[in-house]
mmCIF file of C-alpha atoms in Angstrom:
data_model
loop_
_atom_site.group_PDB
_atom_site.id
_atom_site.type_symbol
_atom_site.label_atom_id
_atom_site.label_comp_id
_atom_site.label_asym_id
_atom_site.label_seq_id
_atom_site.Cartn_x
_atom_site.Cartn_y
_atom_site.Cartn_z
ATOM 1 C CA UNK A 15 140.233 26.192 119.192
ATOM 2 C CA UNK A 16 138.795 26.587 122.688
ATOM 3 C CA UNK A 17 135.304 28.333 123.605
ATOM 4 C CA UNK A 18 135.848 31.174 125.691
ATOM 5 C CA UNK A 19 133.301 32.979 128.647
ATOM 6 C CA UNK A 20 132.085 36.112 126.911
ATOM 7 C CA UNK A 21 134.308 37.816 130.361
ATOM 8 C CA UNK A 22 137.491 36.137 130.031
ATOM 9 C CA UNK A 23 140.379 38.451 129.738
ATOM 10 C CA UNK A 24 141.298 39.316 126.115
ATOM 11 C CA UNK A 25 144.771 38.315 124.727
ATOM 12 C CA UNK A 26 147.690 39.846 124.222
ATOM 13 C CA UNK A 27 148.061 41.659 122.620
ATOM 14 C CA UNK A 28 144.007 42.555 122.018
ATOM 15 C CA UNK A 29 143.277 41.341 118.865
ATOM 16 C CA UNK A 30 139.590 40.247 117.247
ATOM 17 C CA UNK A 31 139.470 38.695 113.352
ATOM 18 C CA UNK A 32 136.574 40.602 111.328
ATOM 19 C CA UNK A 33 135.389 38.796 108.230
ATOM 20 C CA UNK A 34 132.082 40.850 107.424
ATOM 21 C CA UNK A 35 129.625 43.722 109.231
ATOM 22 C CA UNK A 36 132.997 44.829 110.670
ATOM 23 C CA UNK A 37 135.222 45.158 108.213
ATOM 24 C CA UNK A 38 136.838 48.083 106.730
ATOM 25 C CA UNK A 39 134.225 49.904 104.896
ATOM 26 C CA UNK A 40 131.843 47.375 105.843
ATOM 27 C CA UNK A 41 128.184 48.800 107.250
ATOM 28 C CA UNK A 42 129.637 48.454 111.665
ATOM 29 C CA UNK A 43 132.922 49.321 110.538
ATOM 30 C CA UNK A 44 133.058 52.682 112.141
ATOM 31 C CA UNK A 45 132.467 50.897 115.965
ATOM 32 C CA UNK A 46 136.377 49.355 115.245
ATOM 33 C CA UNK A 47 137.518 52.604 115.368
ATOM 34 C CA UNK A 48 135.364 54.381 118.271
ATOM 35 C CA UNK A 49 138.169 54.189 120.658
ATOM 36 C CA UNK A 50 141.041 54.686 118.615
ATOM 37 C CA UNK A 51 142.263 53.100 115.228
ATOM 38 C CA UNK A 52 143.522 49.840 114.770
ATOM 39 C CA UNK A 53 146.406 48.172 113.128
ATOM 40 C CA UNK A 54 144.748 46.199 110.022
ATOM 41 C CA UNK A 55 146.232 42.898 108.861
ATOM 42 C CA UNK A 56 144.710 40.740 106.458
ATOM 43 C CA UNK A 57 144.480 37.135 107.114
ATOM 44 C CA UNK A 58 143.036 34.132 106.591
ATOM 45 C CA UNK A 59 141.093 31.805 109.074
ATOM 46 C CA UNK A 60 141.732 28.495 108.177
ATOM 47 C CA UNK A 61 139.604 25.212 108.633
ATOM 48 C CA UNK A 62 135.912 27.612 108.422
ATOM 49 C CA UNK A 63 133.185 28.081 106.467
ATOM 50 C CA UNK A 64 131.450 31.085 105.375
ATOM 51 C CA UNK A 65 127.386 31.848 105.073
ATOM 52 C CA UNK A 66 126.150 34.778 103.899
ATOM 53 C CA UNK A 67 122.418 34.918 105.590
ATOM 54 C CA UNK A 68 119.669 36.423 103.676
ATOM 55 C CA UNK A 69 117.290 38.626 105.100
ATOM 56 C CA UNK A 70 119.763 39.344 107.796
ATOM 57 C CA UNK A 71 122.307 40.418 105.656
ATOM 58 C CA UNK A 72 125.192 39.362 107.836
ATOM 59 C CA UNK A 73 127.755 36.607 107.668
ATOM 60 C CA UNK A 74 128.519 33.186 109.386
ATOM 61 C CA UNK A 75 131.320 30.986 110.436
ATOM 62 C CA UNK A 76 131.338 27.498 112.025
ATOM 63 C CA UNK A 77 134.004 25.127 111.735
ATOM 64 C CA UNK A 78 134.657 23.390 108.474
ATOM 65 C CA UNK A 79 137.000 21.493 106.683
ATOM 66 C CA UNK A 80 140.584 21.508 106.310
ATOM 67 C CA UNK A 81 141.052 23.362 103.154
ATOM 68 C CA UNK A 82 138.377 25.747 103.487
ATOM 69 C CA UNK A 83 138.980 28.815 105.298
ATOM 70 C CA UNK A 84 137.548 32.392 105.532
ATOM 71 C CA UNK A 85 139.236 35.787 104.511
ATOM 72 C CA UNK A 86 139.064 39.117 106.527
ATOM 73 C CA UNK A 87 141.395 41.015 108.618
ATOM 74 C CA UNK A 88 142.898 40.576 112.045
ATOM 75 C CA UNK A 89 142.147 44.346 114.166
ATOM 76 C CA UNK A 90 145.242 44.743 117.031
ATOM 77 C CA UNK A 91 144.536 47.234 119.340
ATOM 78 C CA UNK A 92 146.237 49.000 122.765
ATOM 79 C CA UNK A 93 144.978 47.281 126.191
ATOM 80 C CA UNK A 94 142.674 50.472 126.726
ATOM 81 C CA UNK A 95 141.285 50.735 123.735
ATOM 82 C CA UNK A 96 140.674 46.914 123.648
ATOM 83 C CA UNK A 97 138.875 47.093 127.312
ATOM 84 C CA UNK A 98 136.297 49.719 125.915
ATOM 85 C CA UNK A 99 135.625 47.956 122.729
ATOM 86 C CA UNK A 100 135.303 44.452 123.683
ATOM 87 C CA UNK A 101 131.990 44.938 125.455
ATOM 88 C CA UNK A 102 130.520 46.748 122.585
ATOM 89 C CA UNK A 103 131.258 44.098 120.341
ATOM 90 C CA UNK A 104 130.023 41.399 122.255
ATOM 91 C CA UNK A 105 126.423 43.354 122.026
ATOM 92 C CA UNK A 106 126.694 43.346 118.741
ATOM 93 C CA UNK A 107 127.573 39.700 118.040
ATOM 94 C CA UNK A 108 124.642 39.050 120.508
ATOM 95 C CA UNK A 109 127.223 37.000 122.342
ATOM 96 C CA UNK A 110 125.152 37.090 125.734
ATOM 97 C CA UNK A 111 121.257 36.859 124.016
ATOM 98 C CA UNK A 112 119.339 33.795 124.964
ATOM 99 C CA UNK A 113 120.348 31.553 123.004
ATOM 100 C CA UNK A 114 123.346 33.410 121.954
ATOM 101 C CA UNK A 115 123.498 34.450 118.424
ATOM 102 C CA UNK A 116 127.359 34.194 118.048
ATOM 103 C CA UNK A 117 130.427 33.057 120.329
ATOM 104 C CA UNK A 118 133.571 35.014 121.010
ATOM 105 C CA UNK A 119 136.084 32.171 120.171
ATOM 106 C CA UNK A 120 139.927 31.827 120.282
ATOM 107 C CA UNK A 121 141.572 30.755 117.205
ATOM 108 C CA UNK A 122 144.660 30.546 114.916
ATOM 109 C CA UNK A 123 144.508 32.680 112.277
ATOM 110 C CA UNK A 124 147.348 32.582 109.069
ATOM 111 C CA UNK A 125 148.574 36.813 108.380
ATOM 112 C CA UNK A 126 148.158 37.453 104.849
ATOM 113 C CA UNK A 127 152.397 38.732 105.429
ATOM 114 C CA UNK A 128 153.198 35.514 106.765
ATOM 115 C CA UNK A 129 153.621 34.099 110.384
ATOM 116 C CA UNK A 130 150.023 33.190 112.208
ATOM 117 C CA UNK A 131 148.577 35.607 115.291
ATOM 118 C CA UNK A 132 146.078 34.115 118.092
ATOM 119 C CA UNK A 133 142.979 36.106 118.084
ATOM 120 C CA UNK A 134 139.261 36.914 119.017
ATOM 121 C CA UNK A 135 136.637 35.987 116.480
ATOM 122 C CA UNK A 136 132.693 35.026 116.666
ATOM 123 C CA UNK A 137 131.474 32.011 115.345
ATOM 124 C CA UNK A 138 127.691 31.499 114.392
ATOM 125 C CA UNK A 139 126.115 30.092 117.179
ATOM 126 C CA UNK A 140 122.965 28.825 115.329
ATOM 127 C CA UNK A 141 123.749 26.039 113.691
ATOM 128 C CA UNK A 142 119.707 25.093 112.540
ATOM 129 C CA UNK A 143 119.562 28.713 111.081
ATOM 130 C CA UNK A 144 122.662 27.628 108.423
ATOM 131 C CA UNK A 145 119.901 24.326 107.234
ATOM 132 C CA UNK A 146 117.381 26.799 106.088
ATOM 133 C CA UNK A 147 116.442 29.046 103.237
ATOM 134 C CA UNK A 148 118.559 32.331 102.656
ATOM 135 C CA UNK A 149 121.647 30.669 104.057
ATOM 136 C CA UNK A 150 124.153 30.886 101.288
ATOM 137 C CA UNK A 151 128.042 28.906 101.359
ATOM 138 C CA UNK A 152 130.505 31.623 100.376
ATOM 139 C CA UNK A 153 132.366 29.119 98.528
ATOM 140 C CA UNK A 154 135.692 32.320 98.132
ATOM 141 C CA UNK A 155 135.583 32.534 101.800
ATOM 142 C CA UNK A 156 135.363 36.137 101.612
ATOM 143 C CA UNK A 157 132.241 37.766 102.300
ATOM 144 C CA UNK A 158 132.840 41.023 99.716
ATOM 145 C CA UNK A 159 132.123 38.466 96.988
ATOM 146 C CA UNK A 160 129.097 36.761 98.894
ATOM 147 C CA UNK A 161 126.270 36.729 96.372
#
């Protein structure tokens, strides 16, 4: 996995990996689809652990163990669609606040269909946050069945 400048070029094909706020149905769902729909794969991202953080009410990943791994889906969109979207998200993640709340990261993720895709995803940049009260382990990985 390599850390990437929130303005590096995306890669190709655009693709991000959405494991909570942003899933289908989830409550920021409907800004993966401003631009145009995506194609939805499920996957899995191995080697990651998941925190559900209370009051926020929004997920965490950081790196974890081999064995662990989070569930969501991988979002592939066009090059346009991708260039219009990507900034968006970034805001969201609060990829450039001081300090940043999350990091846009490359990673390997395994497709639910088989094969594995290289993709966007943010990683919880807050590490102290995930020692205190309200920070929960998702122990399933998948953040519909966080508690």
């Amino acid at each position: 996995m390599m850390a990437e400048s929130p303005h590096a070029p995306a890669p190709s094909p655009p693709r991000v990996f959405v494991y909570g706020t942003l899933r289908p149905g989830e409550r920021n769902a409907a800004l993966t689809t401003r631009f145009g729909p995506p194609t939805v794969q499920r996957a899995t991202l191995p080697a990651f652990r998941l925190f559900h953080l209370m009051p926020e009410g929004y997920p965490a990943i950081v790196p974890g163990d081999v064995g662990q791994g989070v569930r969501g889906e991988v979002l592939s969109y066009s090059l346009e669609v991708w260039r219009q979207l990507l900034p968006l998200l970034d805001a969201l993640e609060g990829v450039e606040e001081t300090p940043p709340l999350y990091r846009r990261e490359r990673v390997r993720v395994t497709l639910a269909l088989g094969g594995a895709a290289e993709v966007w995803t943010y990683v919880y940049a807050r590490a102290a946050r995930l020692e205190q009260s309200g920070a929960v382990l998702v122990s399933s990985g998948d953040w519909l069945q966080r508690p």
